[in-house]
Coordinates of C-alpha atoms and ligand atoms in Angstrom, one line a residue:
X1 CA 0.7 26.8 12.7
X2 CA -1.9 25.5 15.1
X3 CA -5.1 23.8 13.9
X4 CA -8.6 23.7 15.3
X5 CA -9.4 20.3 16.8
X6 CA -12.8 20.5 18.4
X7 CA -12.5 17.4 20.5
X8 CA -13.4 17.8 24.1
X9 CA -11.0 15.1 25.0
X10 CA -8.1 16.8 23.4
X11 CA -8.8 20.4 24.3
X12 CA -9.5 19.8 28.0
X13 CA -6.1 18.1 28.4
X14 CA -4.3 20.5 26.0
X15 CA -5.6 23.3 28.2
X16 CA -3.7 21.7 30.9
X17 CA -0.6 22.4 28.8
X18 CA 0.4 18.8 28.2
X19 CA 1.8 18.6 24.8
X20 CA 4.9 16.5 24.4
X21 CA 3.3 13.0 24.1
X22 CA -0.1 13.5 22.6
X23 CA -3.5 14.7 23.5
X24 CA -3.4 13.4 27.0
X25 CA -0.7 12.8 29.6
X26 CA -0.9 11.8 33.2
X27 CA 0.6 14.5 35.4
X28 CA -0.9 15.3 38.8
X29 CA -3.5 13.4 40.7
X30 CA -6.3 15.7 39.8
X31 CA -5.3 15.6 36.1
X32 CA -5.1 11.8 36.3
X33 CA -8.9 11.7 36.8
X34 CA -9.2 13.7 33.5
X35 CA -6.9 11.4 31.5
X36 CA -8.6 10.0 28.5
X37 CA -6.7 8.4 25.6
X38 CA -6.7 9.7 22.1
X39 CA -9.3 7.8 20.1
X40 CA -8.5 7.0 16.5
X41 CA -11.1 5.5 14.1
X42 CA -9.2 3.3 11.7
X43 CA -10.9 2.1 8.5
X44 CA -8.8 -0.7 6.9
X45 CA -9.5 -2.1 3.5
X46 CA -9.6 -5.8 4.4
X47 CA -7.2 -8.6 4.6
X48 CA -6.4 -9.4 1.0
X49 CA -2.6 -10.0 1.4
X50 CA 0.2 -10.7 3.9
X51 CA 1.2 -7.1 3.3
X52 CA -2.2 -6.0 4.5
X53 CA -2.1 -8.2 7.6
X54 CA 1.3 -6.7 8.5
X55 CA -0.1 -3.2 7.9
X56 CA -3.0 -3.8 10.3
X57 CA -0.7 -5.3 12.9
X58 CA 1.7 -2.4 12.6
X59 CA -1.2 0.0 13.3
X60 CA -2.5 -1.9 16.3
X61 CA 0.9 -2.3 17.8
X62 CA 1.9 1.4 17.4
X63 CA -1.4 2.5 18.8
X64 CA -0.8 0.3 21.9
X65 CA 2.7 1.6 22.3
X66 CA 1.4 5.2 22.2
X67 CA -1.6 4.6 24.5
X68 CA -3.9 5.5 21.6
X69 CA -7.2 3.8 21.5
X70 CA -7.7 2.4 18.0
X71 CA -11.3 1.7 16.9
X72 CA -10.6 -0.7 14.1
X73 CA -13.0 -1.4 11.2
X74 CA -12.3 -4.0 8.5
X75 CA -14.2 -3.0 5.3
X76 CA -13.8 -6.4 3.6
X77 CA -12.8 -4.9 0.3
X78 CA -16.0 -2.7 0.0
X79 CA -15.9 1.1 -0.3
X80 CA -19.4 1.3 1.0
X81 CA -18.3 -0.4 4.2
X82 CA -15.5 2.2 4.5
X83 CA -17.9 5.0 4.1
X84 CA -20.2 3.5 6.8
X85 CA -17.2 3.1 9.1
X86 CA -16.1 6.7 8.6
X87 CA -19.6 7.9 9.3
X88 CA -19.8 5.8 12.5
X89 CA -16.4 7.4 13.6
X90 CA -18.0 10.8 13.1
X91 CA -21.0 9.9 15.3
X92 CA -18.7 8.4 17.9
X93 CA -16.6 11.6 17.8
X94 CA -13.2 10.1 17.6
X95 CA -10.3 12.5 17.8
X96 CA -8.8 11.6 14.4
X97 CA -9.9 9.4 11.5
X98 CA -7.3 7.3 9.7
X99 CA -8.3 5.5 6.6
X100 CA -6.8 3.5 3.7
X101 CA -9.0 4.2 0.7
X102 CA -9.6 1.0 -1.4
X103 CA -10.0 3.2 -4.5
X104 CA -9.0 6.8 -5.2
X105 CA -12.4 8.4 -6.0
X106 CA -15.6 8.8 -4.2
X107 CA -14.7 10.2 -0.8
X108 CA -15.5 13.8 -1.0
X109 CA -19.0 13.7 0.6
X110 CA -18.0 11.7 3.7
X111 CA -14.7 13.6 4.1
X112 CA -16.8 16.9 4.0
X113 CA -18.9 15.4 6.8
X114 CA -15.8 14.7 8.9
X115 CA -14.5 18.2 8.2
X116 CA -17.8 19.8 9.3
X117 CA -17.7 17.7 12.5
X118 CA -14.2 19.1 13.1
X119 CA -12.5 15.7 12.9
X120 CA -9.2 15.7 11.1
X121 CA -8.5 12.8 8.6
X122 CA -5.2 11.1 7.8
X123 CA -5.1 9.1 4.6
X124 CA -2.5 6.3 4.6
X125 CA -1.0 3.7 2.2
X126 CA -3.3 4.4 -0.8
X127 CA -4.0 8.0 -1.8
X128 CA -7.3 9.7 -2.8
X129 CA -8.3 11.9 -5.7
X130 CA -10.3 14.9 -4.7
X131 CA -11.0 18.4 -6.0
X132 CA -10.7 19.8 -2.4
X133 CA -7.3 18.9 -0.8
X134 CA -8.4 20.6 2.4
X135 CA -10.7 17.6 3.1
X136 CA -7.9 15.7 4.7
X137 CA -5.0 16.8 6.9
X138 CA -2.3 14.7 5.3
X139 CA -1.3 11.5 3.4
X140 CA 1.3 9.0 4.6
X141 CA 2.6 6.3 2.3
X142 CA 4.4 5.0 -0.7
X143 CA 4.9 6.6 -4.1
X144 CA 3.1 3.9 -6.1
X145 CA 4.0 5.6 -9.5
X146 CA 7.7 5.4 -8.6
X147 CA 7.2 1.7 -7.7
X148 CA 6.0 1.1 -11.2
X149 CA 9.0 3.1 -12.6
X150 CA 11.4 1.0 -10.5
X151 CA 10.0 -2.2 -11.9
X152 CA 10.4 -1.0 -15.5
X153 CA 14.0 0.3 -14.8
X154 CA 15.0 -3.1 -13.5
X155 CA 13.8 -4.6 -16.8
X156 CA 15.8 -2.0 -18.8
X157 CA 18.9 -3.0 -16.8
X158 CA 18.3 -6.8 -17.1
X159 CA 17.7 -6.6 -20.9
X160 CA 20.2 -3.9 -21.7
X161 CA 22.1 -6.1 -24.1
X162 CA 19.1 -7.8 -25.7
X163 CA 17.8 -6.6 -29.0
X164 CA 14.8 -8.8 -29.7
X165 CA 11.2 -7.9 -28.8
X166 CA 10.2 -8.6 -25.2
X167 CA 6.6 -9.4 -24.4
X168 CA 5.1 -8.5 -21.0
X169 CA 2.1 -9.9 -19.1
X170 CA 1.0 -7.5 -16.5
X171 CA -1.1 -8.6 -13.5
X172 CA -2.6 -5.5 -12.0
X173 CA -3.9 -4.9 -8.5
X174 CA -7.3 -3.5 -7.6
X175 CA -8.4 -1.2 -10.4
X176 CA -9.1 2.4 -9.3
X177 CA -6.7 2.1 -6.3
X178 CA -3.7 4.4 -6.2
X179 CA -1.5 1.3 -5.7
X180 CA -2.5 -0.3 -8.9
X181 CA -3.1 2.8 -11.0
X182 CA 0.2 4.3 -9.9
X183 CA 2.2 1.1 -10.7
X184 CA 0.4 0.9 -14.0
X185 CA 1.2 4.5 -15.0
X186 CA 4.8 4.5 -13.6
X187 CA 5.6 1.3 -15.4
X188 CA 4.4 2.5 -18.7
X189 CA 6.0 5.9 -18.3
X190 CA 9.4 4.1 -18.5
X191 CA 8.7 1.0 -20.6
X192 CA 6.8 2.8 -23.4
X193 CA 9.9 4.8 -24.3
X194 CA 11.7 1.5 -25.1
X195 CA 10.4 0.0 -28.3
X196 CA 11.7 -3.6 -27.5
X197 CA 9.1 -3.9 -24.7
X198 CA 5.5 -4.7 -25.5
X199 CA 2.7 -5.2 -22.9
X200 CA 0.7 -7.9 -24.7
X201 CA -1.8 -8.5 -21.9
X202 CA -2.8 -6.7 -18.8
X203 CA -5.5 -8.0 -16.4
X204 CA -6.5 -7.2 -12.8
X205 CA -5.9 -9.9 -10.2
X206 CA -7.2 -7.6 -7.4
X207 CA -4.1 -8.1 -5.3
X208 CA -5.3 -11.6 -4.5
X209 CA -3.2 -14.7 -4.4
X210 CA -6.1 -16.8 -5.8
X211 CA -6.5 -14.4 -8.8
X212 CA -2.8 -14.4 -9.6
X213 CA -3.0 -18.2 -9.8
X214 CA -6.2 -18.2 -11.8
X215 CA -4.9 -15.8 -14.5
X216 CA -1.8 -17.8 -15.1
X217 CA -3.7 -21.1 -15.0
X218 CA -6.1 -19.9 -17.6
X219 CA -3.3 -18.8 -19.9
X220 CA -1.6 -22.1 -19.5
X221 CA -4.8 -24.1 -20.0
X222 CA -4.8 -23.2 -23.8
X223 CA -1.8 -25.3 -24.7
X224 CA 0.4 -25.6 -21.6
X225 CA 2.6 -22.7 -22.9
X226 CA 3.1 -19.3 -21.5
X227 CA 1.7 -17.6 -24.5
X228 CA -1.1 -15.2 -25.4
X229 CA -2.5 -15.5 -29.0
X230 CA 0.7 -17.3 -30.0
X231 CA 3.0 -14.7 -28.6
X232 CA 5.4 -15.9 -25.9
X233 CA 5.4 -14.2 -22.6
X234 CA 9.0 -13.2 -21.7
X235 CA 8.2 -11.1 -18.6
X236 CA 5.5 -11.0 -15.9
X237 CA 5.1 -7.8 -14.0
X238 CA 2.8 -8.5 -11.0
X239 CA 1.5 -5.7 -8.9
X240 CA 2.0 -7.6 -5.6
X241 CA 3.7 -10.6 -4.0
X242 CA 0.5 -12.4 -3.1
X243 CA -0.5 -12.7 -6.8
X244 CA 3.1 -13.6 -7.7
X245 CA 3.3 -16.4 -5.1
X246 CA -0.1 -17.5 -6.3
X247 CA 1.2 -18.2 -9.9
X248 CA 4.8 -19.4 -9.1
X249 CA 3.7 -22.9 -8.2
X250 CA 1.5 -23.1 -11.3
X251 CA 4.5 -22.3 -13.5
X252 CA 6.5 -25.0 -11.8
X253 CA 3.7 -27.5 -12.3
X254 CA 4.0 -26.8 -16.1
X255 CA 7.8 -27.1 -16.1
X256 CA 8.3 -23.4 -16.5
X257 CA 11.1 -22.0 -14.4
X258 CA 10.1 -18.7 -12.9
X259 CA 13.2 -16.4 -12.9
X260 CA 14.7 -18.2 -15.8
X261 CA 12.2 -19.2 -18.6
X262 CA 10.2 -16.1 -17.6
X263 CA 11.5 -13.0 -15.9
X264 CA 9.3 -12.0 -12.9
X265 CA 9.1 -8.6 -11.3
X266 CA 6.9 -8.3 -8.2
X267 CA 6.0 -5.6 -5.7
X268 CA 5.9 -5.6 -1.8
X269 CA 8.9 -7.6 -0.6
X270 CA 7.2 -9.9 1.8
X271 CA 9.4 -12.6 3.2
X272 CA 8.1 -15.4 0.9
X273 CA 8.9 -13.3 -2.2
X274 CA 12.4 -12.5 -0.9
X275 CA 12.9 -16.2 -0.4
X276 CA 11.8 -16.9 -3.9
X277 CA 14.2 -14.1 -5.1
X278 CA 17.0 -15.8 -3.2
X279 CA 16.0 -19.1 -4.9
X280 CA 16.1 -17.3 -8.3
X281 CA 12.5 -17.9 -9.0
X282 CA 11.8 -14.2 -9.0
X283 CA 14.2 -11.6 -10.5
X284 CA 13.2 -8.4 -8.8
X285 CA 11.0 -7.3 -5.9
X286 CA 10.1 -3.6 -5.5
X287 CA 9.6 -2.8 -1.8
X288 CA 6.3 -1.4 -0.6
X289 CA 6.5 -0.7 3.1
X290 CA 3.5 -1.8 5.2
X291 CA 4.8 -0.7 8.6
X292 CA 3.0 2.6 8.7
X293 CA 1.8 2.4 12.3
X294 CA 4.6 4.3 14.2
X295 CA 4.6 7.2 11.7
X296 CA 0.8 7.4 11.6
X297 CA 0.6 7.6 15.4
X298 CA 3.2 10.4 15.4
X299 CA 1.0 12.3 12.9
X300 CA -2.1 11.6 15.0
X301 CA -0.4 13.1 18.0
X302 CA 0.8 16.2 16.1
X303 CA -2.8 16.8 15.0
X304 CA -4.1 16.4 18.6
X305 CA -1.5 18.8 19.7
X306 CA -3.1 21.2 17.3
X307 CA -0.3 21.4 14.8
X308 CA -0.5 20.9 11.1
X309 CA 1.0 17.8 9.5
X310 CA 2.8 17.7 6.1
X311 CA 0.3 17.2 3.3
X312 CA 2.4 14.3 2.0
X313 CA 4.8 12.1 4.0
X314 CA 6.6 9.4 2.1
X315 CA 8.1 6.2 3.5
X316 CA 11.5 4.8 2.7
X317 CA 11.5 2.0 0.2
X318 CA 14.1 0.1 -1.8
X319 CA 14.3 -2.5 -4.6
X320 CA 15.7 -6.0 -4.2
X321 CA 17.1 -7.6 -7.3
X322 CA 19.0 -10.7 -8.5
X323 CA 22.1 -8.5 -8.8
X324 CA 22.2 -7.7 -5.0
X325 CA 23.8 -9.4 -2.1
X326 CA 20.7 -10.9 -0.8
X327 CA 22.3 -12.4 2.3
X328 CA 22.1 -8.9 3.9
X329 CA 18.3 -8.5 3.8
X330 CA 17.0 -8.3 7.3
X331 CA 14.0 -10.6 8.0
X332 CA 10.9 -8.8 6.7
X333 CA 8.3 -9.6 9.4
X334 CA 5.6 -10.1 6.8
Ligands
LIG401 O1 -1.9 -0.7 -1.1 C1 -0.8 -1.5 -1.0 C2 -1.0 -2.8 -1.7 O2 -2.2 -3.3 -1.2 C3 0.1 -3.8 -1.6 O3 1.0 -3.8 -2.6 C4 -0.7 -5.0 -1.6 O4 -0.1 -6.2 -1.3 C5 -1.9 -4.7 -0.8 O5 -2.9 -5.5 -0.8

């Protein structure tokens, strides 16, 4: 079913029945004069992790490959900056707005403004919570709740023969984000059914390497032991690799062997974490795929060609564990 896209850029060229490769395509000499690239306003959260850097790069590269002009705005971890950026894209009359919501709530007003301006919105990576699903055309990204479940299922497998209580420290990502909230919920959904596991402490590290380091440093500063109120920590579930890599060295400095003295489960699967998994310093890494650029640009073109896009598009993801043949993992590129 076709959609209404009120953009002059798109409609003029679509009227010239050019549909296969996007809103605009060079054809004859007279049409060449009319050629204007698709313009996408892209509001990125910031640059808090290697994952995020790769995600930004993937978007920029895919746009270049598809001749799409990307107006990039880095919100530096502030929702208000994202709202401002989206408003400026509306004023600029971009063809499509793509954004990664830092948190799930608080977008309805600005998305309504985009809708009234006739500019379709694609949400990628992190999802939003809204009472009106028609405010955005579609979502592309990971199932963050499933990522949390995968982390918990690994622990069930690893400790299948262990009967003693197992204490967990959870280091969460940015509270209110679908990435952190989904991992939090999915993890509990599985782990809470198994009475051996107990989450003895859960704290947000905001997806930042520095915060992962600080949290573990603070715990160790009490008596040099990985304990909370006298209870030993058997497992650390960290919501991303940046935070994990931040505390791995701290553990080593205190003579605690990550992967042996404490079981570590992380999320993202960036190269440095995969290397640590190979070195047996981490036990499991749940993949979260940052390379969303090519699929996003496809969706952009579909919208500009006035077709609907699926409301939810998931990306393929896997889990890397200490039980796998790790020599077969292709270089991650982030
Ligand atoms: O939204 C995806 C999460 O955000 C990634 O797990 C994390 O590394 C990033 O900063």
